[in-house]
Amino acid sequence: MPKKIVILGGGTAGWIAANLFIRKWSAEQALVSLIESPDIGIIGVGEGSTPFLERFFKMIDVVDEQWMPRCNATYKLSIRFSGWSPGSGIEDYSHPFLSQVDHFTENAFVKNCRTRRLGVDVHTYPDDFFINGVLARDGKGPRASENFPFIIGYGYHFDAGLLGQYLAEVGVSRGVTHLQRKIVDVERHEDGDIAALVSDGGERIEADVFVDCTGFASLLMQKSLGVKFESFKSNLFNDSAVVMPTPASDTPPAETVSFAMSNGWCWKIPLTNRYGNGYVYSSDFISADDAETELRTFLGTLDSDEPARHLKMNVGQLEKHWEKNCLALGLSQGFIEPLEATALLLVQIAVEVFIAKYEQGDFSAKHRDEYNEKIHERFERVRDYIVAHYKLNTRGDSEYWKANSDNMELSDSLRHILDVWYRRGDLTAEVQRQDIESHFTSLSWHCLLSGYGAYPPLAPDQPNIGDLYKDNNVSKFLAGCALNFDLHRQNLAKLQEKVT
Ligand SMILES: Cc1cc2nc3c(=O)[nH]c(=O)nc-3n(C[C@H](O)[C@H](O)[C@H](O)COP(=O)(O)OP(=O)(O)OC[C@H]3O[C@@H](n4cnc5c(N)ncnc54)[C@H](O)[C@@H]3O)c2cc1C
């Protein structure tokens, strides 16, 4: 086991890593320290998660009642994409997180999608086939009455700054050493490994494993070790964001909404005390000033004094995520833009795979290479899913959207998925063949392709096969299940009650 791990950076990535390392290796007496500079601060966005974050809290033995009220958090059941495919007549669709109970209805969805690909008019709106789509639509939360016999998958919305502070408290209480220092120099051993970090006060901090969580600065990996950055610009054009909050609503929805804008998209994330909003756009197509004006017009805040924050994003990934005795996590290792809120999921996976590989072979080149290959591949396959959103849009109302749908810079993996879909093949088998089910499931791909209406025109003389959706009684079944759930705001109120 490593004797001493030093994490540089105290954003969400740094604190997730610190908590996972101390949990895993404290029994072996490993020392875990986290250094951050309050002068530099954190990025302060990144407020939506996938269900993987629930797994993180389980791993560190923290329950919703403990952390959610402290971080103004709400439950997230799906992401709704609004205005991305008007050309197919689809106003919006949701990509719900999957749950155990969906096993009863997923076949109906897949069958309907296949039938619709044959040109027959059957129902393929993803929201109606999955419990979380129904709950989100009805304003209900994921916490069922005690006797509900299925596990419901859910993610969260949260305040990024408060989550960092909460995780810092937990980490420190379990033995993480927290240092506030600005690092200005990095000392290397003769073999190229990092020997020590040097603070602006001249203090040397040594370790055997260093973890770069310095955000887009990538201080250790890119600046010190010279690891190359591979840009995703060829098919993910967005490189900027402008963000601003708006007041909370009494009934916060249990989903993130992603609204298509003239040159990108805007997230709307409901917290208990505010909405987080941000317009993610490409600076090649719209200026920062125009993007801010468009965002304010959209939010109805043109006359508000509330300042907007402008951010630049490095979209891409490092060529290697583990180099020498240094690991990169979070924005310092790469970023695939926030459309599916996958960044923290990738941090968790990277830490878990690192722990497994390190335990198998310390710093052996074999295990490091295997790690790099696995994490690199995961970034690429998540990238495919995000690229598909842009490729399949049917807006065509700006050069930006046209450039996205015309773009042919697609990976082989994505080409095969689209090819199987349009040839009316078995998409589930293709996802299994490529072994990419753990990145985005076949059902997620079905939701996306249906959500964009990626279907052939309807056949003129349709056989009367009935509506498979109705025949399978999906709506009745799900409506029955959904009765067991409280409204989302009741779920949140119950969390608050348990805070003493
Ligand atoms: C517009 C936008 C929207 C996003 N939305 C989502 C989302 O919905 N869901 C999601 O999962 N992710 C999202 N992300 C990504 C998410 O913000 C990050 O993955 C997450 O916040 C973790 O960031 P980080 O810890 O890597 O970096 P940061 O938060 O930037 O932290 C960097 C840390 O490094 C420290 N540091 C830097 N240099 C030094 C130095 N020289 N000395 C000492 N300390 C130093 C800083 O003090 C800070 O503590 C979004 C990102 C962007 C840009």
PDB file of C-alpha atoms and ligand atoms in Angstrom, residues 7-16 34-50 76 156-158 160 179-185 197-199 212-219 240-243 256 265 267 269 278-280 311-314 329-347, ligand 1:
ATOM      1  CA  ILE A   7      -3.798  15.136  -3.179  1.00  0.00           C
ATOM      2  CA  LEU A   8      -3.276  18.598  -4.657  1.00  0.00           C
ATOM      3  CA  GLY A   9      -6.641  20.372  -5.033  1.00  0.00           C
ATOM      4  CA  GLY A  10      -9.711  20.664  -2.802  1.00  0.00           C
ATOM      5  CA  GLY A  11     -12.564  20.763  -5.320  1.00  0.00           C
ATOM      6  CA  THR A  12     -15.162  17.981  -5.475  1.00  0.00           C
ATOM      7  CA  ALA A  13     -12.673  15.666  -7.230  1.00  0.00           C
ATOM      8  CA  GLY A  14     -10.022  16.110  -4.536  1.00  0.00           C
ATOM      9  CA  TRP A  15     -12.426  15.505  -1.663  1.00  0.00           C
ATOM     10  CA  ILE A  16     -14.115  12.500  -3.295  1.00  0.00           C
ATOM     11  CA  LEU A  34      -5.059  17.210   0.786  1.00  0.00           C
ATOM     12  CA  ILE A  35      -3.540  20.569  -0.122  1.00  0.00           C
ATOM     13  CA  GLU A  36      -5.571  23.441  -1.550  1.00  0.00           C
ATOM     14  CA  SER A  37      -5.116  27.121  -2.096  1.00  0.00           C
ATOM     15  CA  PRO A  38      -8.002  29.307  -0.895  1.00  0.00           C
ATOM     16  CA  ASP A  39      -6.549  32.107  -3.095  1.00  0.00           C
ATOM     17  CA  ILE A  40      -7.203  30.023  -6.202  1.00  0.00           C
ATOM     18  CA  GLY A  41     -10.537  28.503  -5.132  1.00  0.00           C
ATOM     19  CA  ILE A  42     -12.636  25.873  -6.856  1.00  0.00           C
ATOM     20  CA  ILE A  43     -14.505  26.032 -10.164  1.00  0.00           C
ATOM     21  CA  GLY A  44     -17.837  26.171  -8.280  1.00  0.00           C
ATOM     22  CA  VAL A  45     -20.005  24.521 -10.930  1.00  0.00           C
ATOM     23  CA  GLY A  46     -20.827  20.839 -11.398  1.00  0.00           C
ATOM     24  CA  GLU A  47     -24.069  20.502  -9.510  1.00  0.00           C
ATOM     25  CA  GLY A  48     -25.734  17.484 -11.096  1.00  0.00           C
ATOM     26  CA  SER A  49     -24.791  13.830 -10.681  1.00  0.00           C
ATOM     27  CA  THR A  50     -25.643  10.359 -11.942  1.00  0.00           C
ATOM     28  CA  LYS A  76     -32.521  13.849  -9.671  1.00  0.00           C
ATOM     29  CA  TYR A 156     -28.682  14.314  -7.040  1.00  0.00           C
ATOM     30  CA  HIS A 157     -28.489  18.042  -7.587  1.00  0.00           C
ATOM     31  CA  PHE A 158     -26.340  19.879  -5.020  1.00  0.00           C
ATOM     32  CA  ALA A 160     -20.795  22.233  -5.405  1.00  0.00           C
ATOM     33  CA  LEU A 179      -3.337  21.838   4.386  1.00  0.00           C
ATOM     34  CA  GLN A 180      -4.004  25.288   2.987  1.00  0.00           C
ATOM     35  CA  ARG A 181      -0.946  26.096   0.883  1.00  0.00           C
ATOM     36  CA  LYS A 182      -0.280  27.482  -2.564  1.00  0.00           C
ATOM     37  CA  ILE A 183       2.055  25.155  -4.472  1.00  0.00           C
ATOM     38  CA  VAL A 184       4.552  27.000  -6.633  1.00  0.00           C
ATOM     39  CA  ASP A 185       7.138  24.348  -7.504  1.00  0.00           C
ATOM     40  CA  LEU A 197       5.600  19.802  -3.814  1.00  0.00           C
ATOM     41  CA  VAL A 198       6.960  23.161  -2.691  1.00  0.00           C
ATOM     42  CA  SER A 199       4.670  25.825  -1.236  1.00  0.00           C
ATOM     43  CA  ASP A 212      -3.392  16.031  -9.387  1.00  0.00           C
ATOM     44  CA  CYS A 213      -6.830  17.537  -8.635  1.00  0.00           C
ATOM     45  CA  THR A 214      -5.889  21.080  -9.634  1.00  0.00           C
ATOM     46  CA  GLY A 215      -8.770  21.492 -12.076  1.00  0.00           C
ATOM     47  CA  PHE A 216      -8.141  22.878 -15.552  1.00  0.00           C
ATOM     48  CA  ALA A 217      -4.676  24.102 -14.354  1.00  0.00           C
ATOM     49  CA  SER A 218      -3.474  20.441 -14.418  1.00  0.00           C
ATOM     50  CA  LEU A 219      -0.419  21.603 -12.512  1.00  0.00           C
ATOM     51  CA  SER A 240     -17.255  28.158 -22.782  1.00  0.00           C
ATOM     52  CA  ALA A 241     -20.069  28.657 -20.307  1.00  0.00           C
ATOM     53  CA  VAL A 242     -21.858  31.558 -18.670  1.00  0.00           C
ATOM     54  CA  VAL A 243     -23.652  30.823 -15.405  1.00  0.00           C
ATOM     55  CA  THR A 256     -32.292  18.558 -14.755  1.00  0.00           C
ATOM     56  CA  TRP A 265     -27.610  24.578 -24.475  1.00  0.00           C
ATOM     57  CA  TRP A 267     -28.931  23.679 -17.893  1.00  0.00           C
ATOM     58  CA  ILE A 269     -30.641  22.582 -11.983  1.00  0.00           C
ATOM     59  CA  GLY A 278     -25.652  27.864 -17.243  1.00  0.00           C
ATOM     60  CA  TYR A 279     -25.361  28.347 -20.989  1.00  0.00           C
ATOM     61  CA  VAL A 280     -22.711  26.056 -22.487  1.00  0.00           C
ATOM     62  CA  LEU A 311     -15.922  30.138 -17.659  1.00  0.00           C
ATOM     63  CA  LYS A 312     -13.643  28.551 -20.239  1.00  0.00           C
ATOM     64  CA  MET A 313     -13.645  24.749 -20.585  1.00  0.00           C
ATOM     65  CA  ASN A 314     -10.848  22.439 -21.812  1.00  0.00           C
ATOM     66  CA  LEU A 329      -8.515  13.159 -11.291  1.00  0.00           C
ATOM     67  CA  GLY A 330     -11.342  15.535 -12.155  1.00  0.00           C
ATOM     68  CA  LEU A 331     -10.928  18.465 -14.509  1.00  0.00           C
ATOM     69  CA  SER A 332      -7.138  18.022 -14.487  1.00  0.00           C
ATOM     70  CA  GLN A 333      -7.516  14.640 -16.232  1.00  0.00           C
ATOM     71  CA  GLY A 334     -10.115  15.777 -18.763  1.00  0.00           C
ATOM     72  CA  PHE A 335     -13.650  16.945 -19.276  1.00  0.00           C
ATOM     73  CA  ILE A 336     -16.367  15.881 -21.736  1.00  0.00           C
ATOM     74  CA  GLU A 337     -18.651  18.888 -21.224  1.00  0.00           C
ATOM     75  CA  PRO A 338     -21.530  18.639 -18.764  1.00  0.00           C
ATOM     76  CA  LEU A 339     -24.466  17.494 -20.917  1.00  0.00           C
ATOM     77  CA  GLU A 340     -24.946  14.154 -19.111  1.00  0.00           C
ATOM     78  CA  ALA A 341     -23.269  15.259 -15.828  1.00  0.00           C
ATOM     79  CA  THR A 342     -20.707  12.474 -16.060  1.00  0.00           C
ATOM     80  CA  ALA A 343     -17.635  14.227 -14.581  1.00  0.00           C
ATOM     81  CA  LEU A 344     -17.909  13.021 -10.980  1.00  0.00           C
ATOM     82  CA  LEU A 345     -18.823   9.534 -12.151  1.00  0.00           C
ATOM     83  CA  LEU A 346     -15.526   9.424 -14.045  1.00  0.00           C
ATOM     84  CA  VAL A 347     -13.661  10.570 -10.913  1.00  0.00           C
TER      85      VAL A 347
HETATM   86  C1  LIG B   1     -19.642  24.658 -17.005  1.00  0.00           C
HETATM   87  C2  LIG B   1     -19.416  23.390 -16.251  1.00  0.00           C
HETATM   88  C3  LIG B   1     -20.508  22.630 -15.814  1.00  0.00           C
HETATM   89  C4  LIG B   1     -20.310  21.423 -15.136  1.00  0.00           C
HETATM   90  N1  LIG B   1     -21.386  20.658 -14.759  1.00  0.00           N
HETATM   91  C5  LIG B   1     -21.179  19.443 -14.188  1.00  0.00           C
HETATM   92  C6  LIG B   1     -22.244  18.611 -13.773  1.00  0.00           C
HETATM   93  O1  LIG B   1     -23.419  18.950 -13.904  1.00  0.00           O
HETATM   94  N2  LIG B   1     -21.961  17.424 -13.204  1.00  0.00           N
HETATM   95  C7  LIG B   1     -20.685  16.993 -12.992  1.00  0.00           C
HETATM   96  O2  LIG B   1     -20.454  15.879 -12.495  1.00  0.00           O
HETATM   97  N3  LIG B   1     -19.659  17.796 -13.333  1.00  0.00           N
HETATM   98  C8  LIG B   1     -19.868  18.973 -13.914  1.00  0.00           C
HETATM   99  N4  LIG B   1     -18.805  19.764 -14.231  1.00  0.00           N
HETATM  100  C9  LIG B   1     -17.474  19.326 -13.848  1.00  0.00           C
HETATM  101  C10 LIG B   1     -17.282  19.637 -12.369  1.00  0.00           C
HETATM  102  O3  LIG B   1     -17.368  21.026 -12.175  1.00  0.00           O
HETATM  103  C11 LIG B   1     -15.931  19.151 -11.878  1.00  0.00           C
HETATM  104  O4  LIG B   1     -15.727  17.826 -12.310  1.00  0.00           O
HETATM  105  C12 LIG B   1     -15.903  19.152 -10.376  1.00  0.00           C
HETATM  106  O5  LIG B   1     -16.288  20.399  -9.876  1.00  0.00           O
HETATM  107  C13 LIG B   1     -14.527  18.818  -9.875  1.00  0.00           C
HETATM  108  O6  LIG B   1     -13.631  19.854 -10.177  1.00  0.00           O
HETATM  109  P1  LIG B   1     -12.135  19.668  -9.723  1.00  0.00           P
HETATM  110  O7  LIG B   1     -12.131  19.264  -8.290  1.00  0.00           O
HETATM  111  O8  LIG B   1     -11.459  18.768 -10.689  1.00  0.00           O
HETATM  112  O9  LIG B   1     -11.494  21.125  -9.918  1.00  0.00           O
HETATM  113  P2  LIG B   1     -11.717  22.508  -9.124  1.00  0.00           P
HETATM  114  O10 LIG B   1     -13.040  22.609  -8.506  1.00  0.00           O
HETATM  115  O11 LIG B   1     -11.331  23.572 -10.101  1.00  0.00           O
HETATM  116  O12 LIG B   1     -10.644  22.461  -7.960  1.00  0.00           O
HETATM  117  C14 LIG B   1      -9.274  22.720  -8.189  1.00  0.00           C
HETATM  118  C15 LIG B   1      -8.567  22.774  -6.850  1.00  0.00           C
HETATM  119  O13 LIG B   1      -7.161  22.855  -7.086  1.00  0.00           O
HETATM  120  C16 LIG B   1      -6.607  23.831  -6.222  1.00  0.00           C
HETATM  121  N5  LIG B   1      -5.370  24.342  -6.813  1.00  0.00           N
HETATM  122  C17 LIG B   1      -5.134  24.668  -8.111  1.00  0.00           C
HETATM  123  N6  LIG B   1      -3.858  25.110  -8.252  1.00  0.00           N
HETATM  124  C18 LIG B   1      -3.290  25.054  -7.017  1.00  0.00           C
HETATM  125  C19 LIG B   1      -2.013  25.385  -6.505  1.00  0.00           C
HETATM  126  N7  LIG B   1      -1.042  25.888  -7.277  1.00  0.00           N
HETATM  127  N8  LIG B   1      -1.778  25.204  -5.183  1.00  0.00           N
HETATM  128  C20 LIG B   1      -2.747  24.715  -4.361  1.00  0.00           C
HETATM  129  N9  LIG B   1      -3.980  24.387  -4.796  1.00  0.00           N
HETATM  130  C21 LIG B   1      -4.243  24.551  -6.106  1.00  0.00           C
HETATM  131  C22 LIG B   1      -7.708  24.872  -6.082  1.00  0.00           C
HETATM  132  O14 LIG B   1      -7.505  25.633  -4.913  1.00  0.00           O
HETATM  133  C23 LIG B   1      -8.939  23.977  -5.982  1.00  0.00           C
HETATM  134  O15 LIG B   1      -9.107  23.564  -4.647  1.00  0.00           O
HETATM  135  C24 LIG B   1     -18.991  20.990 -14.867  1.00  0.00           C
HETATM  136  C25 LIG B   1     -17.901  21.764 -15.273  1.00  0.00           C
HETATM  137  C26 LIG B   1     -18.104  22.941 -15.974  1.00  0.00           C
HETATM  138  C27 LIG B   1     -16.916  23.747 -16.421  1.00  0.00           C
END
